[in-house]
Short mmCIF file of C-alpha atoms in Angstrom, two decimals:
data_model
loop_
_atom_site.label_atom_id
_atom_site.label_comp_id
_atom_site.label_asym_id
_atom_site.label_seq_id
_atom_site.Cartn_x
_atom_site.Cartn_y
_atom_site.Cartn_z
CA UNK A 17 -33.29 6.18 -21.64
CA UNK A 18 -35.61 3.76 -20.16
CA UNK A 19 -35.59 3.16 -16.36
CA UNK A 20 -35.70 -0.68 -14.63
CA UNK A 21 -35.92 0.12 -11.30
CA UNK A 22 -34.74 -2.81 -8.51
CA UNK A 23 -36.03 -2.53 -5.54
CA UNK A 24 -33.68 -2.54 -2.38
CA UNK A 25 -34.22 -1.80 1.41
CA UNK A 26 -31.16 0.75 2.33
CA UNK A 27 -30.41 0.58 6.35
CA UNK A 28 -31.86 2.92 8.71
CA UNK A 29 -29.64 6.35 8.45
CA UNK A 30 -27.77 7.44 10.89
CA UNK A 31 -28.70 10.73 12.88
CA UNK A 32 -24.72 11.51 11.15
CA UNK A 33 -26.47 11.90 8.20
CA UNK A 34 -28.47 14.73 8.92
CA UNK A 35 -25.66 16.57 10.27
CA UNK A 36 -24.20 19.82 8.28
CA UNK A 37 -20.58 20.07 10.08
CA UNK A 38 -18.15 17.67 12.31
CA UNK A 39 -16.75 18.20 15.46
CA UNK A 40 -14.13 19.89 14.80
CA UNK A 41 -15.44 20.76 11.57
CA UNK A 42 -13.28 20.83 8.12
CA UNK A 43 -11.39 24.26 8.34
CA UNK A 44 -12.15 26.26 5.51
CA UNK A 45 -10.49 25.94 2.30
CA UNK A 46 -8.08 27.90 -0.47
CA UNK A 47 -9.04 27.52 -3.71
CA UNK A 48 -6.90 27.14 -6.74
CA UNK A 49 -8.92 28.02 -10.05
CA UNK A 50 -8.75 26.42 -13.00
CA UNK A 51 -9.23 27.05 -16.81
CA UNK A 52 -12.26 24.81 -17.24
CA UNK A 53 -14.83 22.50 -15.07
CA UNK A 54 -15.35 19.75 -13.12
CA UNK A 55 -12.10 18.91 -11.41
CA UNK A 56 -13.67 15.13 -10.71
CA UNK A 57 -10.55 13.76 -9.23
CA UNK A 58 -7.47 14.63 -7.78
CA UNK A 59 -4.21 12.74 -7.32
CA UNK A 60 -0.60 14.17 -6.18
CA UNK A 61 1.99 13.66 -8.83
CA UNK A 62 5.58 12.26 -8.17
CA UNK A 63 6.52 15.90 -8.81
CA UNK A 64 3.85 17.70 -6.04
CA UNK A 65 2.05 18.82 -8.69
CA UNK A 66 -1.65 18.17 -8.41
CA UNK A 67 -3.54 16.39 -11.21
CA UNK A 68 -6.87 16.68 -12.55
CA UNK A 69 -8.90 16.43 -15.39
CA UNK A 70 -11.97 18.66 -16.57
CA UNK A 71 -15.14 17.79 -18.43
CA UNK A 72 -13.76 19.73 -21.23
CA UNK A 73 -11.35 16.73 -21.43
CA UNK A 74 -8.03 18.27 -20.48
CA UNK A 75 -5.53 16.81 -17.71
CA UNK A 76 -4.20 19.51 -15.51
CA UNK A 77 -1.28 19.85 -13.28
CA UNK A 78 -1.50 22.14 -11.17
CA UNK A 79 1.59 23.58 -8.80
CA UNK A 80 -0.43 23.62 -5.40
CA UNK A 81 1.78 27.12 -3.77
CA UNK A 82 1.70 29.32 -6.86
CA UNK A 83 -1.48 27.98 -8.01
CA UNK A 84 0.40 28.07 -11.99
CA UNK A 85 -1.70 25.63 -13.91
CA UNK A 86 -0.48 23.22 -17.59
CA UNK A 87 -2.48 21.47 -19.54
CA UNK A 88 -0.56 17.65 -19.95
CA UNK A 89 -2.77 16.03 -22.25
CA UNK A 90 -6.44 16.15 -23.59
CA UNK A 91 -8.36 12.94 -23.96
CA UNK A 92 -10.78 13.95 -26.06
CA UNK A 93 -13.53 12.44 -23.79
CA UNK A 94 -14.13 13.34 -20.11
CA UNK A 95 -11.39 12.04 -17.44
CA UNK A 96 -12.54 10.54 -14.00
CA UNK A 97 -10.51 8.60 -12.47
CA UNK A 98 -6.62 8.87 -11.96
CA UNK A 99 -3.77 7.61 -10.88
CA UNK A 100 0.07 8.91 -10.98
CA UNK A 101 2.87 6.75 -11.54
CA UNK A 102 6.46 7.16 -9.70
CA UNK A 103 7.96 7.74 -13.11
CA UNK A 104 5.54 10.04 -14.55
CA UNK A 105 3.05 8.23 -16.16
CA UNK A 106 -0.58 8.90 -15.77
CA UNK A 107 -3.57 5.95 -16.00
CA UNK A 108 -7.05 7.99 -16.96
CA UNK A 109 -10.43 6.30 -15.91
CA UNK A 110 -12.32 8.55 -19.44
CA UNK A 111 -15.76 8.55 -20.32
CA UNK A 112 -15.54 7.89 -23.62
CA UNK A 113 -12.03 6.02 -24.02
CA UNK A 114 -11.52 3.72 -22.00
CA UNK A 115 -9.02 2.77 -19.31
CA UNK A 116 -6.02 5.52 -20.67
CA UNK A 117 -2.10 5.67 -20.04
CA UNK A 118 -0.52 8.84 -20.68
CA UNK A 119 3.44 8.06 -20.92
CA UNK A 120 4.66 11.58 -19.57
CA UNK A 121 3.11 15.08 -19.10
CA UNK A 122 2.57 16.32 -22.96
CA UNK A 123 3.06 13.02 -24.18
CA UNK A 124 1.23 9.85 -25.88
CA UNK A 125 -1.83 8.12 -24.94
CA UNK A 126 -2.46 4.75 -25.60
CA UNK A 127 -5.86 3.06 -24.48
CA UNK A 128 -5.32 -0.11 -22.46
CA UNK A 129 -8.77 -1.16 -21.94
CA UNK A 130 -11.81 -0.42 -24.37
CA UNK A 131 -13.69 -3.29 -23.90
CA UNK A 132 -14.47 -5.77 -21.01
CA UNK A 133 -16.03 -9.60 -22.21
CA UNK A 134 -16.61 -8.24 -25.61
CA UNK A 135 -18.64 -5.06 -24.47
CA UNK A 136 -17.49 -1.46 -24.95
CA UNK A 137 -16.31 0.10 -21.17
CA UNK A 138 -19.26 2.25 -20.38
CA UNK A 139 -18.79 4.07 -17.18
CA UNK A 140 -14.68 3.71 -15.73
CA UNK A 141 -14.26 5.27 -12.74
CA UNK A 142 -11.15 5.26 -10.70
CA UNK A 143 -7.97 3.23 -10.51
CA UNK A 144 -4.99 2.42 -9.07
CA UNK A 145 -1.97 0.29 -10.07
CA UNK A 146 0.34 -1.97 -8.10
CA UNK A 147 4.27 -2.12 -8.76
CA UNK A 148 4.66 -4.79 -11.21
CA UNK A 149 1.89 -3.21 -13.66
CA UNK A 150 -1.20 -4.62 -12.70
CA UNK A 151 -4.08 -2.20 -12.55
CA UNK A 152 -7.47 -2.31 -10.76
CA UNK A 153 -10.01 -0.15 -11.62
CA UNK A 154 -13.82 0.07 -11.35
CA UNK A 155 -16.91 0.66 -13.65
CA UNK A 156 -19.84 2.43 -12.40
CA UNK A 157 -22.47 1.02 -13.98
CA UNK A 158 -23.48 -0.47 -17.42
CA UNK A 159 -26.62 0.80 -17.72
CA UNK A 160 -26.17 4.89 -18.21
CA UNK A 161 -24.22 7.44 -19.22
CA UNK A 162 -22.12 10.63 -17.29
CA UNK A 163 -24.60 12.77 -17.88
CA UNK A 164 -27.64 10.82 -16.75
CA UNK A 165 -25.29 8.94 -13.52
CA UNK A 166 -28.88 10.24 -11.45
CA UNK A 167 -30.65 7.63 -13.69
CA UNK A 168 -28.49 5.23 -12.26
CA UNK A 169 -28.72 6.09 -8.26
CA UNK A 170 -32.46 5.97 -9.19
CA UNK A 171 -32.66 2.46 -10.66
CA UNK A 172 -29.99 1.38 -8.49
CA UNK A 173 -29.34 -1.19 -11.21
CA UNK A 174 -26.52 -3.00 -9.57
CA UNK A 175 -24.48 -3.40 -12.83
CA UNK A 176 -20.98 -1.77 -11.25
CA UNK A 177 -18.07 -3.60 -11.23
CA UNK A 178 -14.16 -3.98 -10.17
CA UNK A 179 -11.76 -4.92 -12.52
CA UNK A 180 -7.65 -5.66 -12.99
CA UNK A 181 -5.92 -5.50 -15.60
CA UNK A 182 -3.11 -7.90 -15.48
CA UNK A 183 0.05 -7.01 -16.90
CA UNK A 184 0.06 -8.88 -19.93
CA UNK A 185 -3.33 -7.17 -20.68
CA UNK A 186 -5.45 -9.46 -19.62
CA UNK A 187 -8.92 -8.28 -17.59
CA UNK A 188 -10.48 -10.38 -14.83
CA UNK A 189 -13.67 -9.10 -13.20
CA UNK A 190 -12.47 -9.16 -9.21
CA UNK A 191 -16.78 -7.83 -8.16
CA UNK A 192 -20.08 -7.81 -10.51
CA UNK A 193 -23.12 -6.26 -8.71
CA UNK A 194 -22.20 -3.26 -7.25
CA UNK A 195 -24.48 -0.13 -6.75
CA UNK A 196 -22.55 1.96 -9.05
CA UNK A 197 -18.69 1.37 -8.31
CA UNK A 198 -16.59 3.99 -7.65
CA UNK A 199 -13.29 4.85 -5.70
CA UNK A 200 -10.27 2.47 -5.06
CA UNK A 201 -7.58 2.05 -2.93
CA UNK A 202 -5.12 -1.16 -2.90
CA UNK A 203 -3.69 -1.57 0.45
CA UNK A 204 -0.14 -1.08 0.88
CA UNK A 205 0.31 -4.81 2.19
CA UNK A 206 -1.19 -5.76 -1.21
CA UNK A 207 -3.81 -8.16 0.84
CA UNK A 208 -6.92 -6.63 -0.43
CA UNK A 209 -8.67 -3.93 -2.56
CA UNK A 210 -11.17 -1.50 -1.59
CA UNK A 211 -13.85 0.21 -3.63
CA UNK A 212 -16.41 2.31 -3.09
CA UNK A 213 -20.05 1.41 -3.40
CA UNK A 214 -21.61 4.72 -3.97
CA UNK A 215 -25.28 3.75 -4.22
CA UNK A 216 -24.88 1.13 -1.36
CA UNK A 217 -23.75 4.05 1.32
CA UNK A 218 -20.32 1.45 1.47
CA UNK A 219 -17.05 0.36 0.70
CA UNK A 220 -16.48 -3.09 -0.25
CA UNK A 221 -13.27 -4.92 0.37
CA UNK A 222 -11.92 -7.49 -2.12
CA UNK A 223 -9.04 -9.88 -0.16
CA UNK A 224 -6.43 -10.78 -2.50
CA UNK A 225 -4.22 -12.71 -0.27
CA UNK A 226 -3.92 -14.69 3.00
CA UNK A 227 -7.15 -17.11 3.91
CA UNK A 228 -10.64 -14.97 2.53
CA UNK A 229 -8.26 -14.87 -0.71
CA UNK A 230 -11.09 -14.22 -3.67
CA UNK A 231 -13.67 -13.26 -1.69
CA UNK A 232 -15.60 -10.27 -0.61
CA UNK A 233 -16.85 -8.31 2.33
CA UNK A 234 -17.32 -4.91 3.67
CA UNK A 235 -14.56 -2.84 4.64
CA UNK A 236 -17.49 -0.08 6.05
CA UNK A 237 -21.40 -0.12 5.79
CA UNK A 238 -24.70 2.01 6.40
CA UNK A 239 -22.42 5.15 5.76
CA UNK A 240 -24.19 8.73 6.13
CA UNK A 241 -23.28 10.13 2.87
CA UNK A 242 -22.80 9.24 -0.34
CA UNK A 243 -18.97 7.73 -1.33
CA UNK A 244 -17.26 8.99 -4.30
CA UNK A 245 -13.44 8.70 -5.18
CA UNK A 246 -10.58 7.01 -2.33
CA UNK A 247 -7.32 8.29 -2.02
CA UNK A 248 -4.41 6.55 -0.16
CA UNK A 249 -2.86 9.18 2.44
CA UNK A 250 0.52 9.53 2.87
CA UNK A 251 -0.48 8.76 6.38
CA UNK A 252 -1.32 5.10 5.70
CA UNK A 253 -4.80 6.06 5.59
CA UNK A 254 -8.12 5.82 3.09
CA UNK A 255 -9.35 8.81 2.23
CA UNK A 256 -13.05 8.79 1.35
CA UNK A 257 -14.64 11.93 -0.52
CA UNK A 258 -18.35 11.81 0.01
CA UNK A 259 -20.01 13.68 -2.49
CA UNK A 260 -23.54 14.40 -0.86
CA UNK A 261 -25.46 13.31 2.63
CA UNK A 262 -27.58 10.93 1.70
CA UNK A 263 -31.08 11.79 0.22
CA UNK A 264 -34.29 10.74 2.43
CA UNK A 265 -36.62 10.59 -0.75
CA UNK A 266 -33.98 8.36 -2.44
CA UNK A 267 -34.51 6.44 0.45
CA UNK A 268 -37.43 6.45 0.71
CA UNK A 269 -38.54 5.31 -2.45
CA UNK A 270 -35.92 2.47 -3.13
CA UNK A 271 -38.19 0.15 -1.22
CA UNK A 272 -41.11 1.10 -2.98
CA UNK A 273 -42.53 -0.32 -6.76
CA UNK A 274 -40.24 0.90 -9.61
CA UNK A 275 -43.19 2.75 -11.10
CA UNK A 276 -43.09 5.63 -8.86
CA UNK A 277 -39.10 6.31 -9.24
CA UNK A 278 -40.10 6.27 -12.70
CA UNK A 279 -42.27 8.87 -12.45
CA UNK A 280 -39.53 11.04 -10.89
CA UNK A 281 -37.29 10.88 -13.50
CA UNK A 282 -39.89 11.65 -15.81
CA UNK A 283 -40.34 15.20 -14.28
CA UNK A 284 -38.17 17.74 -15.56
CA UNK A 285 -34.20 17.67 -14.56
CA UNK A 286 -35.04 21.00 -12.44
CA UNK A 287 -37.33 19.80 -10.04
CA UNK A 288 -36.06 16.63 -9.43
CA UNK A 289 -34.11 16.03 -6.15
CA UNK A 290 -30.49 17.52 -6.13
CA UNK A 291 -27.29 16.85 -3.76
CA UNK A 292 -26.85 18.92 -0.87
CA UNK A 293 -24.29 21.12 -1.45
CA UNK A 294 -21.54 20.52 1.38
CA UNK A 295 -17.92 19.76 1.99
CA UNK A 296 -17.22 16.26 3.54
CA UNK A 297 -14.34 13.84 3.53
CA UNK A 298 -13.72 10.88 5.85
CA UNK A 299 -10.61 8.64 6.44
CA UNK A 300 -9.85 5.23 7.78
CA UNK A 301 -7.62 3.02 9.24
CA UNK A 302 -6.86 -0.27 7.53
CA UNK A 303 -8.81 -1.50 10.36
CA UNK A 304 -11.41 -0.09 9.66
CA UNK A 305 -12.16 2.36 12.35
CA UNK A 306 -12.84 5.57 11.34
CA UNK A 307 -9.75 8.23 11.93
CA UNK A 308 -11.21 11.35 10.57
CA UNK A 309 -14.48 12.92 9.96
CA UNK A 310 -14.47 16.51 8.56
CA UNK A 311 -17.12 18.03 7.28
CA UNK A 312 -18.54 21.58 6.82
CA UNK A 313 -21.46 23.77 4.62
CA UNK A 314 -20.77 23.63 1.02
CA UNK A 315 -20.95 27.81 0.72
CA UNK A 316 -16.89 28.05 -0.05
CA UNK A 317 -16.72 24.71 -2.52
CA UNK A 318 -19.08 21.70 -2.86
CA UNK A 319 -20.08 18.26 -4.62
CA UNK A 320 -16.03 16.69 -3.38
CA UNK A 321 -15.67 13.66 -5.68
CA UNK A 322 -12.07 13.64 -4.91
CA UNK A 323 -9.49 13.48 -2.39
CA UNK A 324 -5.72 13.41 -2.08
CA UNK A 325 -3.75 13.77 0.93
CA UNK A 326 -0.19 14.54 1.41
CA UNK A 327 2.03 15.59 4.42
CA UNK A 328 -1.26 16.60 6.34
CA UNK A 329 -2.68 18.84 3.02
CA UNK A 330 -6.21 17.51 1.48
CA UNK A 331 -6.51 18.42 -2.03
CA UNK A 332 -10.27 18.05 -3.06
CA UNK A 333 -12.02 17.69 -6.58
CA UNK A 334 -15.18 18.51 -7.59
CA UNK A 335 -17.72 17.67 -10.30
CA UNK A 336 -19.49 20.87 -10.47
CA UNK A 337 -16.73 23.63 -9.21
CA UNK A 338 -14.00 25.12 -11.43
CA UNK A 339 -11.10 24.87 -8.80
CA UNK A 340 -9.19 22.32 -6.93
CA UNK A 341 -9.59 23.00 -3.04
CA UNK A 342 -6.91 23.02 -0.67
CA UNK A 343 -6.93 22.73 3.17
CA UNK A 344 -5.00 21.12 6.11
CA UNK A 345 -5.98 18.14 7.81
CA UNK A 346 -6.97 19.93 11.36
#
């Protein structure tokens, strides 16, 4: 599809970013393979069981000691996005449905959001849901598809967003503008709502009570990788995956006239720039400051879009790999 590039000056990288491993660095991991592809994100059920969904459009739970794996539903599109409910529901972020509810593990799926102002959902990403049923969950962009979501971090066209649902089914749009919106976490306190800015190196915070009520600001900035799906810890803590250092051509050129990021995604898909293949995950205090930074080569599992944590275990998804990974927090 055509290409509209906007121009935008990203901040000065930090020497973080060219870094292949933390201090300590993310201990190696255990991988539990899967029937299919692309575990994109991973959530802990209220059972233990580990969900996930493949780009072959089945959800997967997944018993994290034996490794035994059941298929709980198939969307028929390709889930992102997920979020487990106390009493066994699952909402489903799919490309190509819609904002989905599955009502128990092998039951029915009902679509709760198709459309936003009219417009068919293009891009939904992750979500989350708060105790009396309302849901908040993010679009990536408007402008492209899965397949082509490089056309996007290339035009950075700023057409993301952050949604909730209210519980009588109404949508409200919370954020417009954001550089493809991705991962969300609602704090515990239920004063704001974070999401993940993945072509603005950022998360953005969205307050929802108390005096900045309505209004928007960043929760972290000028990050050294690129964030994917959040995960609230069973620590208290938000767990970032970041999917890829950050890209000095991207950079680079994102400044520069349109016309010659254009020309890159002209070339063929096999020459053009490609993520670094490593393993990196970050978490954070509610305050902001940064608690954990874990990160090592991508030669065991790579391209983490998705993180769960629970009692000190980091489960990690993957867009590309056909496993779920498994290791402790160090």
């Amino acid at each position: 599809m055509s290409m509209q590039p906007r121009r935008w000056t990203p901040p000065k990288a930090t020497p973080r970013a060219r870094e292949t491993r933390s201090v300590p660095p993310l201990p190696p991991v255990r991988r539990l393979e899967l029937p299919g592809t692309g575990p994109e994100d991973v959530v802990v059920a209220a059972d233990g069981r580990v969900l996930t969904g493949l780009e072959n459009g089945a959800i997967l739970a997944v018993d994290p000691e034996s490794g035994t794996v059941e298929q709980i539903a198939h969307t028929g599109g390709r889930p992102l996005g997920l979020h487990a409910e106390p009493d066994g529901s699952v909402l489903i972020c799919d490309f190509g449905g819609g904002l989905l509810r599955l009502d128990k593990p092998g039951g029915q799926l009902e679509v709760l959001v198709s459309e936003v102002e009219g417009k068919p959902l293009n891009f939904p990403s992750n979500v989350v849901a708060d105790t009396d049923g309302t849901i908040y969950f993010s679009e990536s962009t408007r402008n492209w598809p899965l397949q082509q979501y490089m056309g996007d971090m290339l035009e950075h066209s700023g057409t993301g967003r952050l949604m909730r649902r209210d519980p009588d089914g109404g949508v409200e749009i919370l954020i417009d503008g954001l550089d493809f919106g991705n991962g969300i976490v609602l704090a515990p306190d239920r004063s704001c709502v974070l999401v993940a800015e993945t072509g603005g190196y950022s998360i953005r915070r969205h307050w929802l009570t108390g005096p900045k009520s309505g209004t928007t600001d960043y929760f972290a900035e000028n990050l050294a990788a690129f964030p994917d799906n959040m995960g609230l810890g069973s620590d208290g803590l938000v767990w970032v995956a970041m999917v890829a250092p950050r890209n000095p051509l991207l950079d680079m050129l994102l400044p520069l006239p349109g016309i010659l990021r254009q020309l890159v995604w002209a070339i063929p898909e096999a020459l053009q720039p490609k993520p670094a293949r490593t393993v990196w995950i970050t978490a954070y205090g509610f305050d902001g400051r940064l608690v954990h930074d874990l990160q090592h080569e991508g030669t065991d599992y790579a391209m983490v879009t998705g993180v769960a944590e629970h009692n000190g275990t980091l489960y990690l998804g993957s867009l590309s790999e056909t496993a779920v990974a498994v290791v402790q927090v160090p």
